[in-house]
Short mmCIF file of C-alpha atoms and ligand atoms in Angstrom, two decimals:
data_model
loop_
_atom_site.label_atom_id
_atom_site.label_comp_id
_atom_site.label_asym_id
_atom_site.label_seq_id
_atom_site.Cartn_x
_atom_site.Cartn_y
_atom_site.Cartn_z
CA MET A 226 152.99 51.59 175.83
CA GLU A 227 156.25 52.45 174.13
CA MET A 228 156.90 55.30 171.73
CA SER A 229 159.03 55.42 168.62
CA GLY A 230 159.06 57.53 165.48
CA TYR A 231 161.22 59.36 162.96
CA MET A 232 159.90 62.19 160.79
CA PRO A 233 162.65 64.49 159.54
CA VAL A 234 160.38 66.71 157.39
CA ARG A 235 160.38 70.47 157.96
CA LEU A 236 156.62 70.97 157.98
CA TYR A 237 154.71 74.21 157.56
CA THR A 238 150.97 74.52 157.08
CA GLY A 239 148.64 77.51 156.94
CA ALA A 240 147.56 80.21 154.53
CA GLY A 241 150.51 81.75 152.69
CA CYS A 242 153.05 79.17 153.89
CA VAL A 243 154.68 78.81 150.43
CA GLN A 244 155.44 82.54 150.25
CA ALA A 245 156.45 82.67 153.91
CA HIS A 246 159.02 79.88 153.47
CA ALA A 247 160.16 80.67 149.93
CA SER A 248 163.81 81.06 150.90
CA GLU A 249 163.88 77.62 152.51
CA LEU A 250 162.34 76.15 149.37
CA ARG A 251 164.91 77.88 147.15
CA GLY A 252 167.66 76.78 149.50
CA LEU A 253 167.23 73.14 148.42
CA GLY A 254 169.24 73.73 145.24
CA SER A 255 169.79 75.92 142.22
CA LYS A 256 167.12 74.66 139.80
CA PRO A 257 164.08 72.51 140.60
CA LEU A 258 162.09 70.09 138.51
CA VAL A 259 158.48 70.96 139.37
CA VAL A 260 156.28 67.85 139.21
CA THR A 261 152.50 68.23 138.97
CA GLY A 262 149.35 66.65 137.65
CA ARG A 263 147.66 68.03 134.58
CA THR A 264 145.40 70.66 136.14
CA SER A 265 145.11 70.81 139.94
CA ALA A 266 148.42 72.58 140.58
CA ARG A 267 147.30 75.37 138.27
CA VAL A 268 143.65 75.56 139.35
CA SER A 269 144.55 75.61 143.05
CA GLY A 270 147.04 78.47 142.60
CA ALA A 271 149.85 76.35 144.04
CA LEU A 272 151.95 76.29 140.86
CA LYS A 273 151.87 80.07 140.59
CA ASP A 274 152.92 80.45 144.23
CA VAL A 275 155.74 77.91 143.84
CA VAL A 276 157.09 79.55 140.68
CA THR A 277 157.04 82.93 142.45
CA ALA A 278 158.79 81.41 145.45
CA VAL A 279 161.49 79.75 143.31
CA ASP A 280 162.14 83.10 141.66
CA GLY A 281 164.51 81.68 139.07
CA PRO A 282 164.92 78.96 136.45
CA TYR A 283 162.95 75.72 136.79
CA ALA A 284 161.78 72.84 134.59
CA LEU A 285 158.18 71.61 134.64
CA PHE A 286 156.81 68.08 134.25
CA ASP A 287 153.02 68.37 134.42
CA GLU A 288 151.92 64.98 133.12
CA ILE A 289 151.50 62.92 136.28
CA GLY A 290 148.15 61.14 136.19
CA GLN A 291 146.11 59.48 138.95
CA ASN A 292 148.03 56.44 140.18
CA PRO A 293 151.36 57.63 138.80
CA LEU A 294 153.08 55.43 136.26
CA LEU A 295 156.70 54.42 136.66
CA THR A 296 157.19 55.13 132.95
CA ASP A 297 156.11 58.76 133.49
CA CYS A 298 158.47 59.05 136.47
CA MET A 299 161.31 57.80 134.27
CA ARG A 300 160.47 60.41 131.60
CA ALA A 301 160.36 63.14 134.22
CA ALA A 302 163.72 62.00 135.63
CA GLU A 303 165.26 62.22 132.14
CA LEU A 304 163.95 65.77 131.88
CA ALA A 305 165.48 66.61 135.27
CA VAL A 306 168.87 65.32 134.11
CA GLN A 307 168.68 67.13 130.73
CA GLU A 308 167.70 70.36 132.46
CA HIS A 309 170.39 70.02 135.16
CA CYS A 310 167.81 70.15 137.95
CA ASP A 311 169.22 69.49 141.41
CA TYR A 312 166.01 69.21 143.45
CA VAL A 313 162.39 68.23 142.91
CA ILE A 314 159.23 70.06 143.99
CA GLY A 315 156.09 67.92 143.92
CA ILE A 316 152.79 69.81 143.88
CA GLY A 317 149.56 67.94 144.30
CA GLY A 318 147.81 65.15 146.01
CA GLY A 319 149.34 61.72 146.55
CA SER A 320 150.02 61.03 142.89
CA PRO A 321 152.37 63.93 142.07
CA LEU A 322 153.91 63.82 145.56
CA ASP A 323 154.69 60.09 145.36
CA ALA A 324 155.89 60.55 141.78
CA ALA A 325 158.20 63.38 142.91
CA LYS A 326 159.82 61.00 145.41
CA ALA A 327 160.39 58.32 142.75
CA ILE A 328 161.65 60.93 140.26
CA ALA A 329 164.13 62.20 142.86
CA VAL A 330 165.61 58.70 143.16
CA LEU A 331 165.67 58.13 139.38
CA ALA A 332 167.11 61.56 138.57
CA GLY A 333 169.84 61.08 141.16
CA ASN A 334 170.71 57.75 139.54
CA PRO A 335 170.30 58.20 135.75
CA GLY A 336 169.32 55.04 133.88
CA MET A 337 168.14 53.20 137.00
CA THR A 338 165.88 50.23 136.27
CA GLN A 339 162.62 49.32 138.01
CA GLU A 340 164.38 46.39 139.65
CA VAL A 341 167.09 48.55 141.22
CA LEU A 342 164.55 51.19 142.27
CA TYR A 343 162.52 48.62 144.20
CA SER A 344 165.63 46.84 145.54
CA LEU A 345 166.33 50.07 147.51
CA LYS A 346 170.05 49.57 146.70
CA TRP A 347 170.54 52.96 145.15
CA PRO A 348 174.13 53.86 144.15
CA LYS A 349 173.54 57.55 144.82
CA LYS A 350 171.23 59.53 147.10
CA PRO A 351 167.97 60.87 145.67
CA LEU A 352 167.72 64.57 144.87
CA PRO A 353 166.12 66.59 147.69
CA VAL A 354 162.32 66.76 147.50
CA ALA A 355 159.87 69.46 148.55
CA ALA A 356 156.19 68.53 148.83
CA VAL A 357 153.44 71.09 148.32
CA GLY A 358 150.08 69.55 149.23
CA THR A 359 146.92 70.44 147.31
CA THR A 360 144.55 67.77 148.65
CA ALA A 361 143.61 66.70 152.17
CA GLY A 362 144.05 62.95 152.20
CA THR A 363 147.35 61.42 151.25
CA GLY A 364 149.64 62.64 154.02
CA SER A 365 152.46 61.85 151.58
CA GLU A 366 154.00 65.19 152.53
CA VAL A 367 155.30 63.63 155.76
CA THR A 368 156.02 60.03 154.76
CA LYS A 369 158.90 58.03 153.34
CA VAL A 370 156.58 56.06 151.05
CA ALA A 371 155.94 56.28 147.32
CA VAL A 372 153.20 54.23 145.63
CA ILE A 373 153.82 53.90 141.91
CA THR A 374 152.03 51.87 139.22
CA VAL A 375 154.56 49.60 137.54
CA PRO A 376 154.25 48.49 133.90
CA GLU A 377 152.53 45.22 134.95
CA GLY A 378 149.60 47.40 136.05
CA ARG A 379 150.11 46.88 139.78
CA LYS A 380 150.42 49.58 142.41
CA LYS A 381 153.70 48.94 144.16
CA SER A 382 155.15 50.91 147.03
CA PHE A 383 158.67 51.50 148.24
CA HIS A 384 159.80 52.95 151.56
CA HIS A 385 163.10 54.67 152.22
CA GLU A 386 164.19 57.33 154.67
CA ASP A 387 166.05 59.17 151.88
CA ILE A 388 162.75 60.05 150.19
CA PHE A 389 161.27 61.96 153.10
CA PRO A 390 160.61 65.44 151.72
CA LYS A 391 163.05 68.00 153.09
CA ILE A 392 160.20 70.50 153.31
CA ALA A 393 156.42 70.07 153.25
CA LEU A 394 154.23 73.09 152.62
CA GLY A 395 150.49 72.74 153.11
CA ASP A 396 148.33 75.75 152.38
CA PRO A 397 144.72 74.61 152.92
CA ARG A 398 143.55 77.30 150.49
CA TYR A 399 144.79 75.04 147.68
CA THR A 400 142.05 72.58 148.61
CA PHE A 401 139.22 75.14 148.28
CA SER A 402 138.72 74.35 144.60
CA LEU A 403 138.23 70.61 145.12
CA SER A 404 134.80 69.16 144.32
CA ARG A 405 132.65 67.61 147.04
CA ASP A 406 133.26 64.15 145.60
CA PHE A 407 137.02 64.57 145.43
CA THR A 408 137.03 66.02 148.95
CA ALA A 409 135.08 62.98 150.18
CA SER A 410 137.38 60.50 148.46
CA THR A 411 140.56 62.10 149.81
CA ALA A 412 139.18 62.66 153.32
CA ILE A 413 138.09 59.05 153.56
CA ASP A 414 141.60 58.03 152.49
CA ALA A 415 142.90 59.97 155.51
CA LEU A 416 140.33 58.14 157.67
CA ALA A 417 141.61 54.83 156.29
CA HIS A 418 145.24 55.79 157.03
CA ALA A 419 144.46 56.73 160.61
CA THR A 420 142.17 53.76 161.28
CA GLU A 421 144.53 51.20 159.75
CA SER A 422 147.43 52.70 161.67
CA PHE A 423 145.53 52.64 164.96
CA PHE A 424 144.75 48.93 164.55
CA SER A 425 148.21 47.97 163.30
CA ARG A 426 150.30 45.56 165.35
CA LEU A 427 153.12 48.07 164.84
CA ALA A 428 151.16 50.88 166.52
CA ASN A 429 152.73 52.59 169.48
CA GLU A 430 151.67 55.37 171.81
CA LEU A 431 152.81 58.09 169.42
CA SER A 432 151.25 56.64 166.27
CA GLN A 433 147.96 56.05 168.10
CA LEU A 434 147.94 59.62 169.33
CA TYR A 435 148.29 60.87 165.75
CA ALA A 436 145.72 58.37 164.47
CA LEU A 437 143.06 59.24 167.06
CA GLN A 438 143.56 62.96 166.48
CA ALA A 439 143.12 62.44 162.73
CA VAL A 440 139.90 60.45 163.18
CA ALA A 441 138.49 62.85 165.79
CA LEU A 442 139.05 65.76 163.40
CA LEU A 443 137.74 63.87 160.38
CA MET A 444 134.42 62.45 161.58
CA PRO A 445 132.49 65.76 161.99
CA GLU A 446 133.91 66.94 158.65
CA LEU A 447 132.97 63.71 156.86
CA LYS A 448 129.46 64.13 158.27
CA LYS A 449 129.29 67.62 156.77
CA VAL A 450 130.49 66.28 153.41
CA LEU A 451 127.89 63.49 153.56
CA GLU A 452 125.15 65.96 154.37
CA GLN A 453 126.31 68.22 151.54
CA GLU A 454 127.04 71.16 153.80
CA ASP A 455 129.28 73.87 152.40
CA LEU A 456 132.79 73.61 153.79
CA THR A 457 134.27 76.75 155.29
CA ALA A 458 137.93 77.76 155.25
CA GLU A 459 138.11 76.40 158.79
CA ASP A 460 136.68 73.03 157.69
CA ARG A 461 139.27 72.87 154.91
CA GLU A 462 142.05 73.56 157.38
CA ILE A 463 140.78 70.86 159.74
CA LEU A 464 140.65 68.36 156.87
CA TYR A 465 144.17 69.25 155.77
CA ASN A 466 145.56 68.96 159.28
CA ALA A 467 143.77 65.63 159.74
CA SER A 468 145.44 64.31 156.59
CA ILE A 469 148.83 65.29 158.02
CA TYR A 470 148.04 63.51 161.30
CA GLY A 471 147.07 60.45 159.25
CA GLY A 472 150.38 60.67 157.38
CA LEU A 473 152.30 60.96 160.65
CA ALA A 474 150.51 57.83 161.91
CA ILE A 475 151.20 55.65 158.86
CA ASN A 476 154.73 56.92 158.74
CA ILE A 477 155.24 54.87 161.91
CA THR A 478 153.04 51.85 161.18
CA GLY A 479 152.28 51.69 157.46
CA THR A 480 148.81 50.67 156.33
CA CYS A 481 146.92 47.38 156.79
CA LEU A 482 144.22 45.32 155.01
CA PRO A 483 142.03 48.10 153.57
CA HIS A 484 144.94 49.60 151.61
CA ALA A 485 146.33 46.19 150.62
CA MET A 486 142.96 45.12 149.21
CA GLY A 487 141.92 48.60 148.06
CA TYR A 488 144.68 48.67 145.44
CA LEU A 489 142.81 45.92 143.60
CA LEU A 490 139.66 48.04 143.27
CA THR A 491 141.68 50.94 141.84
CA GLU A 492 143.67 48.79 139.42
CA GLN A 493 140.83 46.60 138.18
CA HIS A 494 137.73 48.75 138.67
CA GLY A 495 139.14 52.28 138.41
CA LEU A 496 137.84 53.36 141.83
CA PRO A 497 139.48 56.47 143.29
CA HIS A 498 142.06 55.42 145.87
CA GLY A 499 140.24 56.75 148.95
CA TYR A 500 136.93 55.08 148.15
CA ALA A 501 138.74 51.89 147.12
CA CYS A 502 140.42 51.54 150.51
CA ALA A 503 137.40 52.72 152.50
CA MET A 504 135.26 49.95 150.98
CA PHE A 505 137.14 47.62 153.32
CA LEU A 506 136.98 49.80 156.45
CA PRO A 507 133.68 48.46 157.86
CA GLU A 508 135.01 44.89 157.46
CA PHE A 509 138.28 45.96 159.06
CA ILE A 510 136.42 47.32 162.11
CA ARG A 511 134.41 44.09 162.35
CA ILE A 512 137.60 41.97 162.24
CA ASN A 513 139.15 44.09 164.98
CA GLY A 514 135.94 43.92 166.99
CA ALA A 515 136.38 40.15 167.13
CA GLU A 516 140.17 40.14 167.62
CA VAL A 517 140.88 43.17 169.82
CA PRO A 518 137.52 44.38 171.20
CA GLU A 519 139.16 46.57 173.86
CA LEU A 520 141.05 48.46 171.17
CA VAL A 521 137.85 49.02 169.18
CA GLN A 522 136.17 50.30 172.34
CA ARG A 523 139.04 52.72 172.93
CA TYR A 524 138.96 53.92 169.29
CA PHE A 525 135.27 54.89 169.44
CA ALA A 526 135.48 56.27 172.99
CA GLU A 527 138.38 58.56 172.11
CA ILE A 528 137.04 59.88 168.80
CA GLY A 529 133.71 60.74 170.42
CA VAL A 530 131.59 59.01 167.78
CA SER A 531 129.66 55.77 168.36
CA GLU A 532 130.32 52.74 166.20
CA ALA A 533 126.81 52.98 164.76
CA GLU A 534 127.27 56.63 163.81
CA TRP A 535 130.70 55.91 162.35
CA MET A 536 129.21 53.12 160.22
CA ASP A 537 126.39 55.43 159.06
CA ILE A 538 128.84 58.12 157.95
CA VAL A 539 131.28 55.76 156.22
CA ASN A 540 128.57 53.66 154.58
CA GLY A 541 126.74 56.84 153.59
CA LEU A 542 129.80 58.13 151.76
CA LEU A 543 130.29 54.76 150.07
CA GLN A 544 126.64 54.29 149.13
CA LYS A 545 127.06 55.30 145.51
CA ILE A 546 130.07 53.02 144.95
CA HIS A 547 129.22 49.87 143.07
CA VAL A 548 131.89 47.28 142.43
CA GLU A 549 130.94 43.92 141.05
CA ILE A 550 133.62 41.34 141.73
CA THR A 551 133.27 38.05 139.88
CA GLU A 552 134.27 34.64 141.18
CA GLU A 553 136.79 34.50 138.36
CA GLU A 554 138.44 37.67 139.62
CA ILE A 555 138.43 36.43 143.21
CA GLU A 556 140.17 33.25 142.10
CA ARG A 557 142.66 35.14 139.94
CA GLU A 558 143.66 37.52 142.76
CA HIS A 559 143.75 34.89 145.52
CA GLY A 560 147.56 34.61 145.48
CA ARG A 561 147.86 38.27 146.31
CA TRP A 562 146.57 37.73 149.84
CA ILE A 563 149.03 34.96 150.69
CA ASN A 564 151.75 36.25 153.02
CA ASN A 565 150.69 39.82 152.32
CA GLY A 566 152.82 42.01 154.60
CA SER A 567 150.20 44.74 155.04
CA ILE A 568 147.42 42.28 155.90
CA LYS A 569 149.68 40.50 158.39
CA LYS A 570 150.31 43.80 160.14
CA GLY A 571 146.70 43.79 161.33
CA TRP A 572 145.23 41.76 164.21
CA GLY A 573 143.91 38.29 163.62
CA ASP A 574 145.21 35.64 161.30
CA ILE A 575 143.47 36.65 158.08
CA ALA A 576 143.74 33.70 155.69
CA PRO A 577 143.63 34.34 151.92
CA GLU A 578 140.25 32.54 151.92
CA ALA A 579 138.95 35.13 154.38
CA CYS A 580 140.08 37.85 151.95
CA ASP A 581 138.15 36.09 149.17
CA GLU A 582 135.10 36.17 151.44
CA ILE A 583 135.59 39.89 152.16
CA LEU A 584 135.63 40.56 148.41
CA ARG A 585 132.34 38.65 148.03
CA ARG A 586 130.80 40.72 150.82
CA ILE A 587 131.79 44.12 149.41
CA SER A 588 130.80 43.17 145.85
CA ARG A 589 127.60 44.84 144.71
CA SER A 590 126.23 45.75 141.33
FE1 FE2 B 39 145.93 56.00 151.02
#
């Protein structure tokens, strides 16, 4: 099997990595715009560490919500321009990190419209971005993808090599303060990334190596989360590293059906992103079992967990999720599954009618 990949991010993980690499962070420019959510960057201690590392003037935009809005990114970019910021530091989980990437493009091109942003025809290069991870799920630290909610209410992604962070800093201690539920939702997002990547038609030897490593690390940890065991510092580090492996995998392949369909459950039913995507994982495994059984066999053999045990863990974590999807909604969203690039990246010819059927199967009150 062939190999291919490109990941130009200077990556450091481990306790104290922000302090240890402060000069590299500062070296990105003279004044950063620091982009965070409303609380996690402060609670985790990451904001304090970043401010200490910057050791000079900075501007702060701390209003990025879950599923970051393009309108907020535009406001943040205006602030960056006003404050003469020349680089962006995102601190957080996927939302602030993806927002930081979009803000870097918008701040580098003042007044840019949504249309031009998504056309990828940017007159000027984005500002440099640094990504400081505070959750173990997204893997956004090492990808060229940003998923932003546009004013029509849809989650819409763009991919561009110029938005790879220049530096990613992942101190697993920042994840210690996360609740069990949040930990589960983000870890299962990482599982979805790795699993979707493994079963992508675009997978290659390198992406599958990353994907299998992510899943092998994640399954025992997900079991501990399901069984409500306390997570140690070592568990937190394993979860963080697994999320990076998942990011490295999707950086090569992108995601498939569970993410494509999961966006709907977040937009319309408010489900956290990880749970929303994972709702489709058991169906995704079943589809692959029919289409590429040898690949499914290899997946379970290499992660050291049987299919039955995998299903027990994933279904156990999803047990409390109830999403009722009406026929009206299924009909309304039908067009979304026609020629859907992410769905087509998976094995099998999944017709839009089959997607309707999947929605009926996962619906439960
Ligand atoms: Fe995701």
